[in-house]
mmCIF file of C-alpha atoms and ligand atoms in Angstrom:
data_model
loop_
_atom_site.group_PDB
_atom_site.id
_atom_site.type_symbol
_atom_site.label_atom_id
_atom_site.label_comp_id
_atom_site.label_asym_id
_atom_site.label_seq_id
_atom_site.Cartn_x
_atom_site.Cartn_y
_atom_site.Cartn_z
ATOM 1 C CA MET Q 41 97.333 101.910 132.889
ATOM 2 C CA ILE Q 42 98.559 103.683 129.796
ATOM 3 C CA THR Q 43 102.062 102.349 130.338
ATOM 4 C CA GLN Q 44 100.662 98.852 130.617
ATOM 5 C CA ALA Q 45 98.649 99.223 127.418
ATOM 6 C CA LEU Q 46 101.480 100.810 125.525
ATOM 7 C CA GLU Q 47 103.709 97.912 126.455
ATOM 8 C CA GLY Q 48 101.406 95.812 124.321
ATOM 9 C CA ARG Q 49 99.144 94.352 126.960
ATOM 10 C CA VAL Q 50 95.540 95.173 127.565
ATOM 11 C CA PRO Q 51 95.299 96.577 131.093
ATOM 12 C CA ASP Q 52 93.915 94.037 133.560
ATOM 13 C CA TYR Q 53 90.797 95.939 134.441
ATOM 14 C CA LEU Q 54 89.983 96.581 130.792
ATOM 15 C CA ALA Q 55 90.446 92.893 130.016
ATOM 16 C CA LYS Q 56 87.827 92.203 132.689
ATOM 17 C CA VAL Q 57 85.509 94.815 131.236
ATOM 18 C CA ARG Q 58 85.918 93.325 127.795
ATOM 19 C CA ALA Q 59 85.132 89.800 129.019
ATOM 20 C CA SER Q 60 81.920 90.896 130.705
ATOM 21 C CA ALA Q 61 80.846 93.592 128.256
ATOM 22 C CA LYS Q 62 77.323 93.605 126.926
ATOM 23 C CA PRO Q 63 76.907 95.074 123.445
ATOM 24 C CA LEU Q 64 75.087 98.386 123.256
ATOM 25 C CA ALA Q 65 72.910 97.004 120.462
ATOM 26 C CA MET Q 66 72.015 93.359 119.974
ATOM 27 C CA GLN Q 67 71.388 93.343 116.243
ATOM 28 C CA GLY Q 68 74.391 93.662 114.005
ATOM 29 C CA GLN Q 69 76.815 91.916 116.373
ATOM 30 C CA GLU Q 70 78.119 89.654 113.598
ATOM 31 C CA LEU Q 71 78.886 92.727 111.549
ATOM 32 C CA ARG Q 72 80.445 94.403 114.587
ATOM 33 C CA ALA Q 73 82.799 91.436 114.922
ATOM 34 C CA LEU Q 74 84.020 92.093 111.366
ATOM 35 C CA LEU Q 75 85.002 95.717 112.007
ATOM 36 C CA ARG Q 76 88.726 96.194 112.469
ATOM 37 C CA GLY Q 77 88.827 99.823 113.480
ATOM 38 C CA ASP Q 78 87.285 103.257 113.526
ATOM 39 C CA LEU Q 79 87.854 106.021 110.969
ATOM 40 C CA HIS Q 80 86.560 109.026 112.927
ATOM 41 C CA SER Q 81 87.694 110.006 116.430
ATOM 42 C CA HIS Q 82 88.689 113.184 118.270
ATOM 43 C CA THR Q 83 91.226 113.956 120.962
ATOM 44 C CA GLU Q 84 91.687 116.851 123.389
ATOM 45 C CA GLU Q 85 93.796 118.515 120.713
ATOM 46 C CA SER Q 86 90.540 119.683 119.103
ATOM 47 C CA ASP Q 87 87.224 119.190 120.952
ATOM 48 C CA GLY Q 88 87.644 115.694 122.384
ATOM 49 C CA SER Q 89 88.116 115.150 126.103
ATOM 50 C CA ALA Q 90 91.115 112.800 126.206
ATOM 51 C CA PRO Q 91 94.700 112.591 124.961
ATOM 52 C CA ILE Q 92 95.461 110.222 122.084
ATOM 53 C CA GLU Q 93 97.018 107.710 124.479
ATOM 54 C CA GLU Q 94 93.746 107.246 126.353
ATOM 55 C CA MET Q 95 91.795 106.828 123.111
ATOM 56 C CA VAL Q 96 94.305 104.158 122.081
ATOM 57 C CA VAL Q 97 93.900 102.241 125.348
ATOM 58 C CA ALA Q 98 90.121 102.246 124.887
ATOM 59 C CA ALA Q 99 90.480 101.124 121.239
ATOM 60 C CA ALA Q 100 92.730 98.273 122.383
ATOM 61 C CA ALA Q 101 90.175 97.173 124.950
ATOM 62 C CA LEU Q 102 87.587 96.941 122.166
ATOM 63 C CA GLY Q 103 89.914 94.777 120.106
ATOM 64 C CA HIS Q 104 90.503 97.358 117.370
ATOM 65 C CA GLU Q 105 93.434 96.788 115.018
ATOM 66 C CA TYR Q 106 93.664 100.500 114.283
ATOM 67 C CA LEU Q 107 92.241 103.871 115.238
ATOM 68 C CA VAL Q 108 92.179 106.846 112.902
ATOM 69 C CA VAL Q 109 92.616 110.129 114.781
ATOM 70 C CA THR Q 110 90.595 112.810 113.011
ATOM 71 C CA ASP Q 111 90.725 116.104 114.850
ATOM 72 C CA HIS Q 112 89.061 119.192 113.403
ATOM 73 C CA SER Q 113 90.528 121.623 110.855
ATOM 74 C CA PRO Q 114 91.458 125.302 111.512
ATOM 75 C CA ARG Q 115 88.229 126.985 110.447
ATOM 76 C CA LEU Q 116 86.342 125.251 113.254
ATOM 77 C CA THR Q 117 87.760 127.610 115.883
ATOM 78 C CA VAL Q 118 85.105 126.662 118.483
ATOM 79 C CA ALA Q 119 86.540 123.135 118.333
ATOM 80 C CA HIS Q 120 90.146 124.366 118.498
ATOM 81 C CA GLY Q 121 90.791 123.087 114.968
ATOM 82 C CA LEU Q 122 94.398 122.172 114.206
ATOM 83 C CA THR Q 123 96.577 124.379 112.031
ATOM 84 C CA ALA Q 124 98.832 122.621 109.524
ATOM 85 C CA GLU Q 125 101.653 123.055 112.003
ATOM 86 C CA ARG Q 126 99.779 121.461 114.902
ATOM 87 C CA LEU Q 127 98.605 118.665 112.609
ATOM 88 C CA ALA Q 128 102.193 117.928 111.571
ATOM 89 C CA ASP Q 129 103.239 117.930 115.218
ATOM 90 C CA GLN Q 130 100.431 115.496 116.035
ATOM 91 C CA GLY Q 131 101.662 113.295 113.182
ATOM 92 C CA ARG Q 132 105.161 113.154 114.645
ATOM 93 C CA ARG Q 133 103.766 112.172 118.039
ATOM 94 C CA ILE Q 134 101.633 109.463 116.382
ATOM 95 C CA ASP Q 135 104.806 108.083 114.768
ATOM 96 C CA ASP Q 136 106.398 107.870 118.229
ATOM 97 C CA LEU Q 137 103.281 106.365 119.762
ATOM 98 C CA ASN Q 138 103.188 103.661 117.098
ATOM 99 C CA GLU Q 139 106.547 102.419 118.329
ATOM 100 C CA VAL Q 140 104.804 101.173 121.494
ATOM 101 C CA SER Q 141 101.073 101.199 120.818
ATOM 102 C CA PRO Q 142 99.098 97.921 120.819
ATOM 103 C CA VAL Q 143 96.739 99.459 118.256
ATOM 104 C CA ARG Q 144 97.978 101.020 115.041
ATOM 105 C CA VAL Q 145 97.264 104.737 115.164
ATOM 106 C CA LEU Q 146 96.511 106.225 111.756
ATOM 107 C CA LYS Q 147 96.813 109.899 110.935
ATOM 108 C CA GLY Q 148 93.639 111.573 109.856
ATOM 109 C CA ILE Q 149 91.538 114.702 109.945
ATOM 110 C CA GLU Q 150 87.915 115.717 109.965
ATOM 111 C CA VAL Q 151 88.329 118.540 107.522
ATOM 112 C CA ASP Q 152 85.657 121.191 107.091
ATOM 113 C CA ILE Q 153 83.991 121.450 103.715
ATOM 114 C CA LEU Q 154 84.145 125.189 102.996
ATOM 115 C CA ASP Q 155 81.297 127.061 101.309
ATOM 116 C CA THR Q 156 83.022 126.662 97.966
ATOM 117 C CA GLY Q 157 83.412 122.901 98.329
ATOM 118 C CA ALA Q 158 87.148 123.287 98.979
ATOM 119 C CA LEU Q 159 88.689 121.541 101.984
ATOM 120 C CA ASP Q 160 89.875 123.543 104.999
ATOM 121 C CA GLN Q 161 93.494 122.363 104.984
ATOM 122 C CA SER Q 162 96.401 122.588 102.565
ATOM 123 C CA ALA Q 163 96.896 119.850 99.981
ATOM 124 C CA ALA Q 164 100.354 119.152 101.379
ATOM 125 C CA ALA Q 165 99.018 118.705 104.909
ATOM 126 C CA LEU Q 166 96.273 116.379 103.672
ATOM 127 C CA ASP Q 167 98.747 114.372 101.600
ATOM 128 C CA ALA Q 168 100.679 113.551 104.776
ATOM 129 C CA LEU Q 169 97.629 111.825 106.292
ATOM 130 C CA ASP Q 170 96.317 108.272 106.008
ATOM 131 C CA VAL Q 171 92.579 109.029 106.010
ATOM 132 C CA VAL Q 172 90.598 112.200 105.297
ATOM 133 C CA VAL Q 173 87.017 112.561 106.557
ATOM 134 C CA ALA Q 174 85.309 115.637 105.074
ATOM 135 C CA SER Q 175 82.253 117.130 106.784
ATOM 136 C CA VAL Q 176 79.982 120.156 106.591
ATOM 137 C CA HIS Q 177 79.875 122.082 109.891
ATOM 138 C CA SER Q 178 78.680 125.534 108.844
ATOM 139 C CA LYS Q 179 75.815 127.084 106.875
ATOM 140 C CA LEU Q 180 73.909 123.843 107.278
ATOM 141 C CA ASN Q 181 70.667 125.471 106.165
ATOM 142 C CA GLN Q 182 71.783 126.791 102.786
ATOM 143 C CA ASP Q 183 69.641 126.057 99.754
ATOM 144 C CA ALA Q 184 69.732 122.558 98.269
ATOM 145 C CA GLU Q 185 71.449 123.567 95.037
ATOM 146 C CA SER Q 186 74.333 125.312 96.810
ATOM 147 C CA MET Q 187 74.724 122.493 99.332
ATOM 148 C CA THR Q 188 74.768 119.839 96.595
ATOM 149 C CA HIS Q 189 77.401 121.769 94.666
ATOM 150 C CA ARG Q 190 79.461 122.252 97.820
ATOM 151 C CA MET Q 191 79.324 118.574 98.843
ATOM 152 C CA VAL Q 192 80.097 117.270 95.357
ATOM 153 C CA GLY Q 193 83.076 119.621 95.205
ATOM 154 C CA ALA Q 194 84.502 118.015 98.340
ATOM 155 C CA ILE Q 195 83.682 114.470 97.189
ATOM 156 C CA ALA Q 196 85.436 115.046 93.867
ATOM 157 C CA ASN Q 197 88.585 116.162 95.689
ATOM 158 C CA PRO Q 198 90.969 113.209 95.349
ATOM 159 C CA ARG Q 199 92.087 113.675 98.966
ATOM 160 C CA THR Q 200 88.625 112.999 100.406
ATOM 161 C CA ASN Q 201 88.029 109.429 101.606
ATOM 162 C CA VAL Q 202 84.899 109.619 103.756
ATOM 163 C CA LEU Q 203 81.875 111.938 103.690
ATOM 164 C CA GLY Q 204 81.151 112.620 107.392
ATOM 165 C CA HIS Q 205 77.597 112.885 108.885
ATOM 166 C CA CYS Q 206 76.091 113.945 105.553
ATOM 167 C CA THR Q 207 72.858 115.627 106.682
ATOM 168 C CA GLY Q 208 74.151 117.252 109.877
ATOM 169 C CA ARG Q 209 70.890 116.414 111.644
ATOM 170 C CA LEU Q 210 70.603 116.085 115.430
ATOM 171 C CA VAL Q 211 67.816 113.836 116.634
ATOM 172 C CA GLU Q 212 68.300 114.000 120.407
ATOM 173 C CA GLY Q 213 70.603 115.201 123.143
ATOM 174 C CA GLU Q 214 71.759 118.312 124.933
ATOM 175 C CA ARG Q 215 72.774 120.181 121.795
ATOM 176 C CA GLY Q 216 69.086 120.200 120.806
ATOM 177 C CA LEU Q 217 67.528 119.111 117.553
ATOM 178 C CA ARG Q 218 68.608 120.115 114.062
ATOM 179 C CA ASN Q 219 66.910 119.402 110.762
ATOM 180 C CA GLU Q 220 68.669 117.632 107.939
ATOM 181 C CA SER Q 221 70.528 119.826 105.467
ATOM 182 C CA ARG Q 222 68.860 119.897 102.080
ATOM 183 C CA PHE Q 223 70.754 118.539 99.082
ATOM 184 C CA ASP Q 224 70.176 116.286 96.095
ATOM 185 C CA ALA Q 225 71.053 112.987 97.730
ATOM 186 C CA GLU Q 226 71.067 111.052 94.459
ATOM 187 C CA VAL Q 227 73.668 113.389 93.005
ATOM 188 C CA VAL Q 228 75.759 113.390 96.184
ATOM 189 C CA PHE Q 229 75.741 109.600 96.627
ATOM 190 C CA GLU Q 230 76.346 109.003 92.915
ATOM 191 C CA ALA Q 231 79.407 111.255 93.260
ATOM 192 C CA CYS Q 232 80.528 109.213 96.277
ATOM 193 C CA ARG Q 233 80.221 106.034 94.229
ATOM 194 C CA GLN Q 234 82.095 107.456 91.248
ATOM 195 C CA PHE Q 235 84.915 108.937 93.286
ATOM 196 C CA GLY Q 236 85.200 105.993 95.673
ATOM 197 C CA VAL Q 237 84.305 108.068 98.724
ATOM 198 C CA ALA Q 238 82.697 106.140 101.596
ATOM 199 C CA VAL Q 239 79.429 107.418 103.012
ATOM 200 C CA GLU Q 240 79.843 107.585 106.770
ATOM 201 C CA ILE Q 241 77.332 105.823 108.989
ATOM 202 C CA ASN Q 242 77.790 108.099 111.981
ATOM 203 C CA SER Q 243 77.051 106.000 115.061
ATOM 204 C CA ARG Q 244 76.521 108.803 117.574
ATOM 205 C CA PRO Q 245 73.063 108.402 119.154
ATOM 206 C CA GLU Q 246 72.209 112.080 118.623
ATOM 207 C CA ARG Q 247 73.184 111.981 114.947
ATOM 208 C CA ARG Q 248 72.163 108.617 113.440
ATOM 209 C CA ASP Q 249 73.270 110.043 110.136
ATOM 210 C CA PRO Q 250 72.367 109.299 107.332
ATOM 211 C CA PRO Q 251 68.689 108.827 108.098
ATOM 212 C CA THR Q 252 67.264 105.413 107.165
ATOM 213 C CA ARG Q 253 65.795 106.459 103.819
ATOM 214 C CA LEU Q 254 69.120 107.965 102.717
ATOM 215 C CA LEU Q 255 71.030 104.927 103.944
ATOM 216 C CA ALA Q 256 68.804 102.816 101.681
ATOM 217 C CA LEU Q 257 69.406 105.191 98.770
ATOM 218 C CA ALA Q 258 73.193 105.093 99.187
ATOM 219 C CA ARG Q 259 73.004 101.300 99.440
ATOM 220 C CA ASP Q 260 70.982 101.096 96.197
ATOM 221 C CA ILE Q 261 73.334 103.475 94.383
ATOM 222 C CA GLY Q 262 76.240 101.195 95.283
ATOM 223 C CA CYS Q 263 78.264 103.381 97.655
ATOM 224 C CA LEU Q 264 80.976 102.259 99.998
ATOM 225 C CA PHE Q 265 80.361 102.908 103.700
ATOM 226 C CA SER Q 266 82.416 103.568 106.800
ATOM 227 C CA ILE Q 267 80.849 102.860 110.206
ATOM 228 C CA ASP Q 268 82.358 105.476 112.503
ATOM 229 C CA THR Q 269 81.863 106.553 116.094
ATOM 230 C CA ASP Q 270 82.937 110.202 115.872
ATOM 231 C CA ALA Q 271 84.046 109.543 119.463
ATOM 232 C CA HIS Q 272 84.975 112.604 121.532
ATOM 233 C CA ALA Q 273 85.816 110.492 124.610
ATOM 234 C CA PRO Q 274 87.266 107.003 125.107
ATOM 235 C CA GLY Q 275 83.956 105.416 126.183
ATOM 236 C CA GLN Q 276 82.284 106.628 123.004
ATOM 237 C CA LEU Q 277 84.383 104.277 120.883
ATOM 238 C CA GLU Q 278 81.764 101.669 121.812
ATOM 239 C CA PHE Q 279 79.174 103.494 119.700
ATOM 240 C CA LEU Q 280 80.192 101.284 116.765
ATOM 241 C CA ASP Q 281 77.518 98.863 118.007
ATOM 242 C CA TYR Q 282 74.833 101.406 117.120
ATOM 243 C CA GLY Q 283 76.164 101.970 113.614
ATOM 244 C CA CYS Q 284 76.404 98.223 113.015
ATOM 245 C CA GLU Q 285 72.800 97.777 114.064
ATOM 246 C CA ARG Q 286 71.701 100.349 111.497
ATOM 247 C CA ALA Q 287 73.913 98.966 108.704
ATOM 248 C CA PHE Q 288 72.634 95.460 109.426
ATOM 249 C CA ALA Q 289 69.017 96.649 109.370
ATOM 250 C CA ALA Q 290 69.680 98.374 106.033
ATOM 251 C CA GLY Q 291 71.070 95.137 104.573
ATOM 252 C CA ILE Q 292 74.461 96.594 103.687
ATOM 253 C CA ALA Q 293 76.966 93.912 102.690
ATOM 254 C CA PRO Q 294 80.061 93.816 104.943
ATOM 255 C CA GLU Q 295 82.289 93.855 101.853
ATOM 256 C CA ARG Q 296 81.104 97.400 101.102
ATOM 257 C CA ILE Q 297 82.026 98.634 104.575
ATOM 258 C CA VAL Q 298 85.623 99.826 104.430
ATOM 259 C CA ASN Q 299 86.375 99.152 108.087
ATOM 260 C CA THR Q 300 85.849 95.422 107.525
ATOM 261 C CA TRP Q 301 88.861 95.473 105.189
ATOM 262 C CA PRO Q 302 92.412 94.574 106.245
ATOM 263 C CA VAL Q 303 94.253 97.754 107.138
ATOM 264 C CA ASP Q 304 96.594 97.554 104.139
ATOM 265 C CA ARG Q 305 93.643 97.434 101.774
ATOM 266 C CA LEU Q 306 92.082 100.349 103.637
ATOM 267 C CA LEU Q 307 95.260 102.395 103.263
ATOM 268 C CA ASP Q 308 95.571 101.534 99.550
ATOM 269 C CA TRP Q 309 92.007 102.641 98.982
ATOM 270 C CA ALA Q 310 92.531 105.850 100.929
ATOM 271 C CA LYS Q 311 95.623 106.738 98.911
ATOM 272 C CA GLY Q 312 94.158 105.598 95.580
HETATM 273 ZN ZN1 ZN X 1430 81.765 116.608 112.438
HETATM 274 ZN ZN1 ZN X 1431 83.801 114.453 114.264
#
């Protein structure tokens, strides 16, 4: 199957699945049709369940033009975060894969935002990537002032492109529930607007992050958005439907959603 997909054809059985597929969410399907790819996905190299090749086959079946691979950074040891060396090795394998892949594979990272607001990877390693998603994964319950300072520090870093799952909340699922982190959302989203960082609409059913009221605030402030799956398995790449439903309900213009843009524009923005 992988061989077939990597030769540039969608595997037969996936073509059948695609033809008969029902969307996960009915609202937002017009917006979903405008999305060209996904900026946040994991492989078995950190805490995903599948090799890159299988994620690529699934992305092809969904009609994606590109998939950004964003495995975790070193500090997230529970997720087997990639050292700079492993990240560089992954980048070389992505270069090889792109020789045959039907979907353009972009190099990325979900980099931890450290307590200081610094990013958990070297500047040189980040410079070698196409897209940088920065997320808070630790000390989620610190006081609002510290969290705001920490998040703005990461947003102001010129290497950051997307602010991942901004509140860290969990609203359902086997990992249990988790409250939203506390921070000054006006300050954080205003920083995103000023520094051209996209606010992620994390499509995972257990996250639905940002919450609706914060989505409306980021919309009113004038932020860019990225609708991402944060997929940890090939089937989860379909979660984009959920994010589109929420973006549609929030009245966010497609032009402000970076994954509606042609890939060259996306890459220019990410490097800008
Ligand atoms: Zn994350
Ligand atoms: Zn993630």
